[in-house]
Coordinates of C-alpha atoms and ligand atoms in Angstrom, one line a residue:
X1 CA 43.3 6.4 118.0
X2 CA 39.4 6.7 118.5
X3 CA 37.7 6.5 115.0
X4 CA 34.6 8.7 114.9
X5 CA 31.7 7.0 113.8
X6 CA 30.1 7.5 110.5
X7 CA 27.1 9.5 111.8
X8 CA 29.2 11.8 113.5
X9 CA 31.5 13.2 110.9
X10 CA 28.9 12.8 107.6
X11 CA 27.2 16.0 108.5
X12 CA 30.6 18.0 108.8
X13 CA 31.4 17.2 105.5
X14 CA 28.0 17.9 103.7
X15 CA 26.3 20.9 105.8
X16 CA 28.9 23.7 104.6
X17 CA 26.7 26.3 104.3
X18 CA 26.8 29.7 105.8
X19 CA 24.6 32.5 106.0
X20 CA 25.8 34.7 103.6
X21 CA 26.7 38.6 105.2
X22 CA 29.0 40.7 102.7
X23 CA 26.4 39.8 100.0
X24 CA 23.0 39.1 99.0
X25 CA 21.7 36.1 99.0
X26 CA 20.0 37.2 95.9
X27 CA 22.6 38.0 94.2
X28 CA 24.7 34.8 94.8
X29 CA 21.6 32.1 94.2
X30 CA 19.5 34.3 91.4
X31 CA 16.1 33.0 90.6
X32 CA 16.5 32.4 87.3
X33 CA 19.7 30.3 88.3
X34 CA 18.4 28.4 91.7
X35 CA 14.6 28.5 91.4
X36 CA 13.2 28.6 94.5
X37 CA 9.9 30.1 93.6
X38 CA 7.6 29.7 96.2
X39 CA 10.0 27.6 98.1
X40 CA 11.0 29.9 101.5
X41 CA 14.7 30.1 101.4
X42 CA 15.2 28.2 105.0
X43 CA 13.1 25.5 103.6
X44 CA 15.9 23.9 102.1
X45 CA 18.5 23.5 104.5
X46 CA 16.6 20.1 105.6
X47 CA 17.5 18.7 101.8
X48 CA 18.9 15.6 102.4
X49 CA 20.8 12.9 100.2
X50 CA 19.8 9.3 100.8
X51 CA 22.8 7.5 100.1
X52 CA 25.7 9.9 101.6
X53 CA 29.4 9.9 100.0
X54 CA 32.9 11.7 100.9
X55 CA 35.4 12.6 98.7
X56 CA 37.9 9.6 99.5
X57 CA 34.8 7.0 99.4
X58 CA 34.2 8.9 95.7
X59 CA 37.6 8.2 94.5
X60 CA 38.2 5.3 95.9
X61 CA 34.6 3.5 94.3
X62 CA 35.5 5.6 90.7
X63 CA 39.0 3.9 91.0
X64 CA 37.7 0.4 91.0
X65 CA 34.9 1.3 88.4
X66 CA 37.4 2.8 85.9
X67 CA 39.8 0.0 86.4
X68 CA 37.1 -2.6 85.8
X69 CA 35.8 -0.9 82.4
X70 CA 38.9 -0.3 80.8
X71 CA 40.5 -3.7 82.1
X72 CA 37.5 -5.6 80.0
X73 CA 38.2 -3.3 77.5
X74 CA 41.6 -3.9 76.7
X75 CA 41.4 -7.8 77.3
X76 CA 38.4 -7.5 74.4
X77 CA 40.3 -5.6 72.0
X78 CA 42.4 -8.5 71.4
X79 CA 39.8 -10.7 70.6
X80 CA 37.6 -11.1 67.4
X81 CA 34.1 -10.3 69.0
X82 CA 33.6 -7.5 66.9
X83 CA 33.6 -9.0 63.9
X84 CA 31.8 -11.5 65.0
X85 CA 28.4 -9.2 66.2
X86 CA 25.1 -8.8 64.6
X87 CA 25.2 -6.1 62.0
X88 CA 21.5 -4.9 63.6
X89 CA 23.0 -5.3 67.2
X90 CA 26.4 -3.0 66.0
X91 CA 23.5 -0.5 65.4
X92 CA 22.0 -0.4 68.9
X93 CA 25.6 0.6 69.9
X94 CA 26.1 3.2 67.3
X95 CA 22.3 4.7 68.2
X96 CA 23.8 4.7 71.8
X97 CA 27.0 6.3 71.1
X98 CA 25.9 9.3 68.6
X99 CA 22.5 10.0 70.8
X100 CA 24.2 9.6 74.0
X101 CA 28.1 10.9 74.1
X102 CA 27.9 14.3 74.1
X103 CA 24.8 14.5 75.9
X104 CA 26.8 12.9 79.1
X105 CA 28.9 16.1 78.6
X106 CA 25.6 18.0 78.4
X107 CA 25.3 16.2 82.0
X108 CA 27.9 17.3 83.4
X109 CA 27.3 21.3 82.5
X110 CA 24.0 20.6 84.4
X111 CA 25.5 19.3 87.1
X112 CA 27.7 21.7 87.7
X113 CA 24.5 24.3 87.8
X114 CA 23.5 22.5 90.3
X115 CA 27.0 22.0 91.9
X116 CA 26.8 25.9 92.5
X117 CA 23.2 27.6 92.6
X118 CA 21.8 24.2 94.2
X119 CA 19.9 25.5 97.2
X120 CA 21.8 23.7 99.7
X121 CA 25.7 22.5 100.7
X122 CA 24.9 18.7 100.7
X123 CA 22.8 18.9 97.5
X124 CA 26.2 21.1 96.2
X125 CA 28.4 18.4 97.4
X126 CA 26.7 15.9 95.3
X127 CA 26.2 17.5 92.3
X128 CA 30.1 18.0 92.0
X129 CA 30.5 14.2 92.5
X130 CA 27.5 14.0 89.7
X131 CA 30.2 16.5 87.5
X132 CA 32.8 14.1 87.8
X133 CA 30.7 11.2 86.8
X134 CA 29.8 12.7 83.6
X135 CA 33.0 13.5 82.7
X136 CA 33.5 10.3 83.2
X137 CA 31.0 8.6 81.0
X138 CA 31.7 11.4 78.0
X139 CA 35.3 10.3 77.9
X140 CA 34.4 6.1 78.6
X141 CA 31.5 6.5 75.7
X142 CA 33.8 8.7 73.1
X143 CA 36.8 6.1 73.7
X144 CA 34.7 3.0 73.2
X145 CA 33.4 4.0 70.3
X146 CA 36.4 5.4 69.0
X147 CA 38.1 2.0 68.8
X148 CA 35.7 1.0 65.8
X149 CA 36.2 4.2 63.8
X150 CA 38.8 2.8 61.6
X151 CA 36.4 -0.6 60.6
X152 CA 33.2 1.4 60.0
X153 CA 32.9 5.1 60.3
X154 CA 29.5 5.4 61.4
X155 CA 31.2 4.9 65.1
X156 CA 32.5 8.5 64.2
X157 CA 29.3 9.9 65.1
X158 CA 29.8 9.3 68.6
X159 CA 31.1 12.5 68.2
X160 CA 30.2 14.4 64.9
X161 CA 26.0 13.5 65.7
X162 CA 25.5 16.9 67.7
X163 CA 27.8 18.7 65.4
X164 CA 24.7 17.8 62.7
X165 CA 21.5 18.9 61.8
X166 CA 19.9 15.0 61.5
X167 CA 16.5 15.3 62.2
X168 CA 16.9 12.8 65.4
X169 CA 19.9 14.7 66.8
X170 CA 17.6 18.1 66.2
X171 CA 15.0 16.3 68.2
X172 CA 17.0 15.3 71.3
X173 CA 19.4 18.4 71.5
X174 CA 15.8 20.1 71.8
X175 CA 15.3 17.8 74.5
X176 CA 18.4 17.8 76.4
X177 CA 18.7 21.7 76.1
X178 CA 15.3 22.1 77.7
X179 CA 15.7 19.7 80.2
X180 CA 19.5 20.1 81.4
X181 CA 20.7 23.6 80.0
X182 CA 18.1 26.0 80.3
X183 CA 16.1 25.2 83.3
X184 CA 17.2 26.7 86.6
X185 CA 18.6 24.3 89.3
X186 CA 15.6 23.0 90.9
X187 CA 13.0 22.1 87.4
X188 CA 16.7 20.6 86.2
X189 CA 16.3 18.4 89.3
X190 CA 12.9 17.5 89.0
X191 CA 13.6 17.2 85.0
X192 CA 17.0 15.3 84.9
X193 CA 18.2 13.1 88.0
X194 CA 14.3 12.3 89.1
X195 CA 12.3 12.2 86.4
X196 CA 15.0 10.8 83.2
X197 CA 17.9 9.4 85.3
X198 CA 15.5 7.3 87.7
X199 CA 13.1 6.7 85.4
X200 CA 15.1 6.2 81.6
X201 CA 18.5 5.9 81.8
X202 CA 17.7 2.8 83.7
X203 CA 15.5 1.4 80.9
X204 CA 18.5 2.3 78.6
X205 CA 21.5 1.4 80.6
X206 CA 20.3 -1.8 82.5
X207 CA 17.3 -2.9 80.0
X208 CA 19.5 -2.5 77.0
X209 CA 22.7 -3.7 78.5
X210 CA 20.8 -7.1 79.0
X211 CA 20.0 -7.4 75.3
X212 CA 23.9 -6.6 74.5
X213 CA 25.1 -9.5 76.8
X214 CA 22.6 -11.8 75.2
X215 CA 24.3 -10.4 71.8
X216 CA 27.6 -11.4 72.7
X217 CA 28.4 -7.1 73.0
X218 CA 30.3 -7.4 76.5
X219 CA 32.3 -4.5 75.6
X220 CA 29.3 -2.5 75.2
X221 CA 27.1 -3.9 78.0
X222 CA 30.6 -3.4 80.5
X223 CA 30.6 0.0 79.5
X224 CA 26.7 0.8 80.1
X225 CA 26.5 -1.1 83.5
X226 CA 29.4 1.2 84.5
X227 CA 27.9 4.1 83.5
X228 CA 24.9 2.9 85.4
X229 CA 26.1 2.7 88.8
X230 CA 26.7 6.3 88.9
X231 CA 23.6 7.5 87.4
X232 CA 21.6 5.3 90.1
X233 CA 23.8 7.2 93.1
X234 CA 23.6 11.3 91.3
X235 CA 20.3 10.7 89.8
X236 CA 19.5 11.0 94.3
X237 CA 19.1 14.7 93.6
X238 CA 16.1 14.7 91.8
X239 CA 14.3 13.1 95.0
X240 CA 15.7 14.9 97.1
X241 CA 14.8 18.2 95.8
X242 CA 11.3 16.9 95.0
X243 CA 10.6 15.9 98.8
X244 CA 11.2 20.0 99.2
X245 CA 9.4 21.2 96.6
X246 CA 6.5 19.0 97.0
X247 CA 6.2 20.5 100.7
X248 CA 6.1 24.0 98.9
X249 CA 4.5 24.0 95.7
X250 CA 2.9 20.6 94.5
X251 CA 1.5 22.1 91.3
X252 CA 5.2 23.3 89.9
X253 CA 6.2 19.6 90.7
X254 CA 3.4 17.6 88.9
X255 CA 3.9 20.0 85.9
X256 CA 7.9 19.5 85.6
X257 CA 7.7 16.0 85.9
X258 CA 4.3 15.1 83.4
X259 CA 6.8 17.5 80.9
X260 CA 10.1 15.7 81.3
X261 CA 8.5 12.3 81.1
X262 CA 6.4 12.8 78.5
X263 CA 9.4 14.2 76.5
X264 CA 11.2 11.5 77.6
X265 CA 8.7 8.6 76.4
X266 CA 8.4 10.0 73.0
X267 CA 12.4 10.4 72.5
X268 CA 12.5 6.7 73.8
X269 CA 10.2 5.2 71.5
X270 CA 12.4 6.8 68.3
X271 CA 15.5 5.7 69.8
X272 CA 15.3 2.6 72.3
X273 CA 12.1 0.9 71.0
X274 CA 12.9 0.3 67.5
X275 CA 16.4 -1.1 69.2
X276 CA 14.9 -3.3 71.5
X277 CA 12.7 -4.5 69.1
X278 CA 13.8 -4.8 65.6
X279 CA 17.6 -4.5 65.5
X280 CA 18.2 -6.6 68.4
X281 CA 18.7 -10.2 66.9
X282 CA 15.1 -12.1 67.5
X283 CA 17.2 -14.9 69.2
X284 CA 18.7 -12.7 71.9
X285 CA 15.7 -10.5 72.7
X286 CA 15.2 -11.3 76.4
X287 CA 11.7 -8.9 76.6
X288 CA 9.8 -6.7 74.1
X289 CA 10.5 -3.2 74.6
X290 CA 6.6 -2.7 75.9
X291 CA 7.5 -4.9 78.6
X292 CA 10.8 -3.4 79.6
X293 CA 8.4 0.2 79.9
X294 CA 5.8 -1.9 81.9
X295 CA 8.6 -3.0 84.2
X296 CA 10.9 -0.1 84.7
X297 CA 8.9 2.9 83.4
X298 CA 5.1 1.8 84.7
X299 CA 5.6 -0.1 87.3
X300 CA 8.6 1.1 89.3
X301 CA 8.5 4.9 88.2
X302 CA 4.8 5.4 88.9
X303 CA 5.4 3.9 92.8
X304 CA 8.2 6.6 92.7
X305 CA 5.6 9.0 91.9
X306 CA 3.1 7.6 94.5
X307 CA 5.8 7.8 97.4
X308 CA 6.5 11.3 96.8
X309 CA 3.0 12.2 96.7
X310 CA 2.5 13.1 93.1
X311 CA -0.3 11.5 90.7
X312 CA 0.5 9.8 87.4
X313 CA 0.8 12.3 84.2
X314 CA -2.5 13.8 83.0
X315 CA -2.6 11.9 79.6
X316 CA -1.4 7.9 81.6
X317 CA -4.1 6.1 79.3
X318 CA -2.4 8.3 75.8
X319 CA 0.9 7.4 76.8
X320 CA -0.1 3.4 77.8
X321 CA -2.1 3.3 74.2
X322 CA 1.4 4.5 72.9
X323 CA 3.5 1.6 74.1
X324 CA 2.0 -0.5 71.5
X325 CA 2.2 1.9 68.6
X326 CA 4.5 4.8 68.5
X327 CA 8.0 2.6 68.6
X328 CA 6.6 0.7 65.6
X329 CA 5.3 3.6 63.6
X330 CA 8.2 5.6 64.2
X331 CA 10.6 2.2 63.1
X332 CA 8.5 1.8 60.2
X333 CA 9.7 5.7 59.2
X334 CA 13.3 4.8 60.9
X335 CA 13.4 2.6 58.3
X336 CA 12.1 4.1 55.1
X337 CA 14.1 7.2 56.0
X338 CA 16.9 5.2 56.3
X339 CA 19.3 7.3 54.4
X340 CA 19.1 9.7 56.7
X341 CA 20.4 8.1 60.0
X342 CA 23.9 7.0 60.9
X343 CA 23.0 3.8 61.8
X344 CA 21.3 0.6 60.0
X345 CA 18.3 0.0 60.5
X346 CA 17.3 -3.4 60.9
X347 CA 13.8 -4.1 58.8
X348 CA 12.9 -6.8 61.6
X349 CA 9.9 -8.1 59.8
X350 CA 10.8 -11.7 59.1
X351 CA 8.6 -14.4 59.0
X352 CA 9.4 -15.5 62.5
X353 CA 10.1 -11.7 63.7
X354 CA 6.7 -10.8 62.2
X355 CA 5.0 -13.9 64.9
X356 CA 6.8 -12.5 67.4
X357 CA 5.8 -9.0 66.7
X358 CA 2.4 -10.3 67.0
X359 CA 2.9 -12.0 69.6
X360 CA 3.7 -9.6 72.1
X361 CA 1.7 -6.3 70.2
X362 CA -1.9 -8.4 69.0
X363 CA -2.3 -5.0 67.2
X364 CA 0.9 -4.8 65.0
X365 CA -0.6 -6.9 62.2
X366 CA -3.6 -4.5 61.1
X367 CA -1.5 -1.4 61.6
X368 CA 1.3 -2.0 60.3
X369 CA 1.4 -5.9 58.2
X370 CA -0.1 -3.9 54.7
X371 CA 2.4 -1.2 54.9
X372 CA 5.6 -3.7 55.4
X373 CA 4.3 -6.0 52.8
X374 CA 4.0 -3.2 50.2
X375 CA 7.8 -2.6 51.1
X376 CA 8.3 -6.5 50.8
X377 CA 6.9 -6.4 47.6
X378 CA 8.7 -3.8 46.4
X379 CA 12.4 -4.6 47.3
X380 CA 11.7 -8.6 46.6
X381 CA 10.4 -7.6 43.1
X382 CA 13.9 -5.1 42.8
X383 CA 12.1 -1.9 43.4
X384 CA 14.1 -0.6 45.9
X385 CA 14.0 2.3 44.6
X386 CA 10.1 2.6 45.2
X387 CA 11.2 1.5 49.8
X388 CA 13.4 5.2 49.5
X389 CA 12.4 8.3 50.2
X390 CA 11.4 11.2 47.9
X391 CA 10.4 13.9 50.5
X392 CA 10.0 14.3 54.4
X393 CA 7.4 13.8 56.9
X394 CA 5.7 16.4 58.5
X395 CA 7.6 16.8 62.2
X396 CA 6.1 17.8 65.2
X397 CA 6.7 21.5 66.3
X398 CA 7.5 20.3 69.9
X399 CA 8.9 16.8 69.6
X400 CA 10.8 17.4 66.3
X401 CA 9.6 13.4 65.9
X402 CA 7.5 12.5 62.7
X403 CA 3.9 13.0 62.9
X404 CA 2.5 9.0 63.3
X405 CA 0.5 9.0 66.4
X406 CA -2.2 6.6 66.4
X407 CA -5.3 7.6 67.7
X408 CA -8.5 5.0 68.5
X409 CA -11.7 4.8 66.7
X410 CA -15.0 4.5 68.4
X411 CA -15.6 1.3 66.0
X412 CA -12.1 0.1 67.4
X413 CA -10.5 1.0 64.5
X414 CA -7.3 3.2 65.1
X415 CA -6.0 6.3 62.5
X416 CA -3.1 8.9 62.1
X417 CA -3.7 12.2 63.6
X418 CA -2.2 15.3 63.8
X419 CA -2.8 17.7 66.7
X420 CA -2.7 21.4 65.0
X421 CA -2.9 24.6 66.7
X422 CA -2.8 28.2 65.5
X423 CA -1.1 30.7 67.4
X424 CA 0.1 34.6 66.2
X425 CA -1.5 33.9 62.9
X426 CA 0.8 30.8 62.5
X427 CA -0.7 27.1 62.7
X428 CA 1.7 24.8 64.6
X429 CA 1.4 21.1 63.8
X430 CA 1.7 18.1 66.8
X431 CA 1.7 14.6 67.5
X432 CA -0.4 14.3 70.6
X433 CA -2.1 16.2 72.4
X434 CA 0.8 16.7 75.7
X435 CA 3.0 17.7 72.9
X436 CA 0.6 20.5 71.9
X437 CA 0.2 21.8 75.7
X438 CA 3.1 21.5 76.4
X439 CA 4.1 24.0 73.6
X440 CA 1.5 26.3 74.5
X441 CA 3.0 26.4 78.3
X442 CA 6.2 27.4 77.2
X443 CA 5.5 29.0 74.2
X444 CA 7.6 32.0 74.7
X445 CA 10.8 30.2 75.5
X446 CA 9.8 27.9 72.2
X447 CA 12.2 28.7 68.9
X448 CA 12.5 25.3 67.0
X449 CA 11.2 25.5 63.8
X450 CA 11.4 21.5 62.5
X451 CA 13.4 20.6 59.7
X452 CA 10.1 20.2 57.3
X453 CA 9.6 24.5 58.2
X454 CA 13.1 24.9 57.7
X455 CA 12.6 23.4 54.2
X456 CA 9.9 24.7 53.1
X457 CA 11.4 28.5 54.3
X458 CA 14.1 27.9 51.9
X459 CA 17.5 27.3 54.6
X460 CA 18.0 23.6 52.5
X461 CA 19.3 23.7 49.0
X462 CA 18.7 22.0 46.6
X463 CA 15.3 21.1 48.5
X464 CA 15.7 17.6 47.6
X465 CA 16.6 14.7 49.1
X466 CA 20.3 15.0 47.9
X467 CA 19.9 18.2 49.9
X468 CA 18.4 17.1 52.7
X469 CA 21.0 14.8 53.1
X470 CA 24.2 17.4 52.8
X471 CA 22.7 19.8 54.9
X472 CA 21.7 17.0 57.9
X473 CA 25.6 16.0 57.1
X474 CA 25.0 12.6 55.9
X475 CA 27.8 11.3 53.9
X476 CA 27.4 8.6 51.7
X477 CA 29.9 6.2 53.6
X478 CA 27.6 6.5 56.7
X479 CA 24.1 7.5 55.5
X480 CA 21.8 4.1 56.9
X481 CA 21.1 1.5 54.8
X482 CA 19.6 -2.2 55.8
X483 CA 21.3 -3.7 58.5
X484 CA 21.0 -7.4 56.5
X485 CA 21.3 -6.0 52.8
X486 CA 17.2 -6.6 52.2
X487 CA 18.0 -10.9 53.2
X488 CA 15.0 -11.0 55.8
X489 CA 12.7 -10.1 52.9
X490 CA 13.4 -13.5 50.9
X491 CA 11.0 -14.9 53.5
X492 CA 8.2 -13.5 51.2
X493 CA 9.8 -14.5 47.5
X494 CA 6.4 -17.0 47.6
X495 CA 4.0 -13.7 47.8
X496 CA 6.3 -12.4 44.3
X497 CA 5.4 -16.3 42.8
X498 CA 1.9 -15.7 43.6
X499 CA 1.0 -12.6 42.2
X500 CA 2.9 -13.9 38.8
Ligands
MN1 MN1 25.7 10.0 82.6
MN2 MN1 23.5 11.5 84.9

């Protein structure tokens, strides 16, 4: 039997479409749906996947991938790794698993907008495979974490987190919604597979993944590589679609992408800096979370930018100046607000973490050194009481994150700002300036009041902290608490001697 070659049967299989007679094209890819603004309709037939996949290839490759997960899996749940991990690195995972889960099944929604008002048959083809593979990682990430349920029930919120109103799961179902459920098909390409999936999910699954290997987590890192390699192959359709729209309307592309990555950055430095830098154990920290940015996010995204013709986001030098402060800040209030996360948060501010803070951000001392040692002080002189919190901080109206941008000083010096702007009578409070354009661009889609306006209009009672805490659905057997019960803070018992 002659075996056709691969060149000559690929486009049967992807190029399905038709042109459409019994209906109107109109009514079967709707604007609002497909997007193809000033895109002409023909335009897109030339869309074109760089790395092409059939069915049996799909299946065949998922096979081997399943297989290879749940093998290490099962051959690790007889062993007694677990009890053996760091309690700050258990905390990376659980960050992962409650922010993550059930945003994979968010994923897989979007790509099935995509698998049918995606302007062409090839880009419909992949996006079903895309489907799949977030069905896949929902089910992989809710069964890992699963497993640990029964030893610590913070793992539970690998599934309750986006039943919740915690402030962080507020601030990335705002996010995700935006970016994957109410965009039409093409800004959802431009927003998810190009801009987060090339760009982030690599930071988190590969950069992250190292720092679990080096913490003896193979269960974990197994199950984010996996995850990984199907991201790298879907996230195709964000490129793809960009090369079209970028023939068609550059402006609509720079916009979407400066949104979703700026978005993106800020989400990253609540979530995947303070992991990267203060909960992974010092000892297995292979880089500093600013480098892992400079590597995957500066370097390699903005040449991904470059090669498809679009410039670097309007505010580059904000968002470079940001590498070395928001993370930190926004640990610092990770921390203190401890309570009200479902992880523990790892104070990181040994002696010997504190050098290595300063060695690899030569500004963490003077921003941050006074405020940790007051906490220091506090919990080494039994004031713990004094490191809690009595009240919230003021969140940004488009971020949802706390208000603790840094912003430089002519005289060097650097200070907190807040970006305010008043709009229908009603002053709206930010942390940056992109955060505050951004709002203003899409203020009429914008209905997030933060948890600080939902407060203060009376929806949490009582308005306490107690309060805070039942309505954001913070039990006290997984409300945060330090990772290392306040240990790492003995480093300092000679500052306590001193001041006696
Ligand atoms: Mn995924
Ligand atoms: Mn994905």
């Amino acid at each position: 039997m002659t075996m056709l070659k691969r060149d000559d049967w690929q486009d049967l299989l992807r190029e399905v479409d038709w042109t459409l007679t019994y209906a109107d094209d109109e009514a079967i890819f709707p604007e609002w749906l497909s997007g193809t603004g000033k895109v002409p309709r023909e335009a897109w037939a030339t869309w074109e996947e760089g790395f092409k996949v059939s069915y049996s290839e799909y299946v065949a490759t998922q096979r081997e991938k399943e297989g290879a997960a749940w093998g290490v899996k099962a051959a690790l749940q007889r062993s007694k790794v677990f009890d053996t991990l760091d309690e700050g690195w258990k905390s990376n995972a659980k960050i992962h698993f409650g922010a993550v889960s059930l945003i994979e099944a968010l994923a897989s929604y979007s790509e099935l907008k995509m698998a049918r008002f995606g302007l062409a048959g090839a880009w419909r083809n992949m996006a079903v495979f895309g489907t799949l593979d977030e069905i896949r990682h929902t089910q992989l990430s809710l069964a890992f974490a699963h497993e640990f349920v029964a030893k610590d029930p913070q793992y539970d919120w690998a599934l309750k987190a986006f039943h919740t109103n915690e402030w962080g799961v507020i601030s990335a179902r705002g996010l995700f919604d935006g970016m994957m459920m109410s965009p039409n098909a093409v800004d959802l390409a431009i927003m998810a597979p190009f801009t987060f999936e090339t760009g982030f999910t690599n930071l988190q699954f590969l950069g992250l993944a190292t720092d679990a290997l080096e913490s003896g987590d193979i269960n974990f890192a197994n199950m984010i590589s996996s995850i990984q390699t199907d991201e790298a192959r879907h996230a195709q359709q964000g490129g793809s679609t960009l090369e079209v729209l970028m023939k068609h309307d550059p402006i609509r592309a720079q916009w979407t992408v400066d949104k979703a990555f700026w978005l993106s950055a800020r989400i990253f430095a609540v979530l995947t800096g303070p992991a990267m830098d203060y909960n992974t154990p010092l000892q297995h920290r292979k880089h500093s979370y600013k480098e892992f940015m400079q590597e995957w996010i500066v370097k390699q995204f903005v040449r991904t930018l470059e090669d498809y013709g679009l410039k670097k986001p309007w505010y580059w030098d904000e968002f470079i100046e940001g590498l070395d402060h928001w993370h930190h800040a926004l640990h610092l209030g990770l921390w203190y607000w401890r309570p009200t996360v479902w992880w523990k948060p790892q104070g990181g501010v040994s002696k010997a973490e504190r050098k290595w803070l300063n060695q690899k951000y030569p500004k963490w001392e003077e921003s941050y050194g006074d405020k940790w040692d007051m906490i220091i002080d506090n919990v080494n002189t039994g004031n713990i009481g004094l490191t809690l919190p009595e009240t919230l901080p003021w969140l940004c109206n488009t971020c949802q994150l706390p208000i603790c941008s840094f912003s430089g000083n002519p005289d060097g010096t650097t200070t907190m700002k807040n970006y305010p702007l008043t709009h229908n009578g009603y002053t709206h409070h930010f942390c940056s300036k992109p955060c505050r354009q951004i709002f203003w661009e899409d203020r009429d889609t914008e209905h997030l009041k933060t948890v600080v306006e939902r407060l203060l209009a009376g929806q949490i009672n009582p308005p306490d902290v107690p309060g805070i805490l039942a309505w954001m659905g913070l039990t006290p057997d997984v409300m945060g608490d330090d990772a290392y019960k306040y240990k790492w803070a003995e480093d300092y018992l000679d500052r306590v001697k001193k001041a006696a």
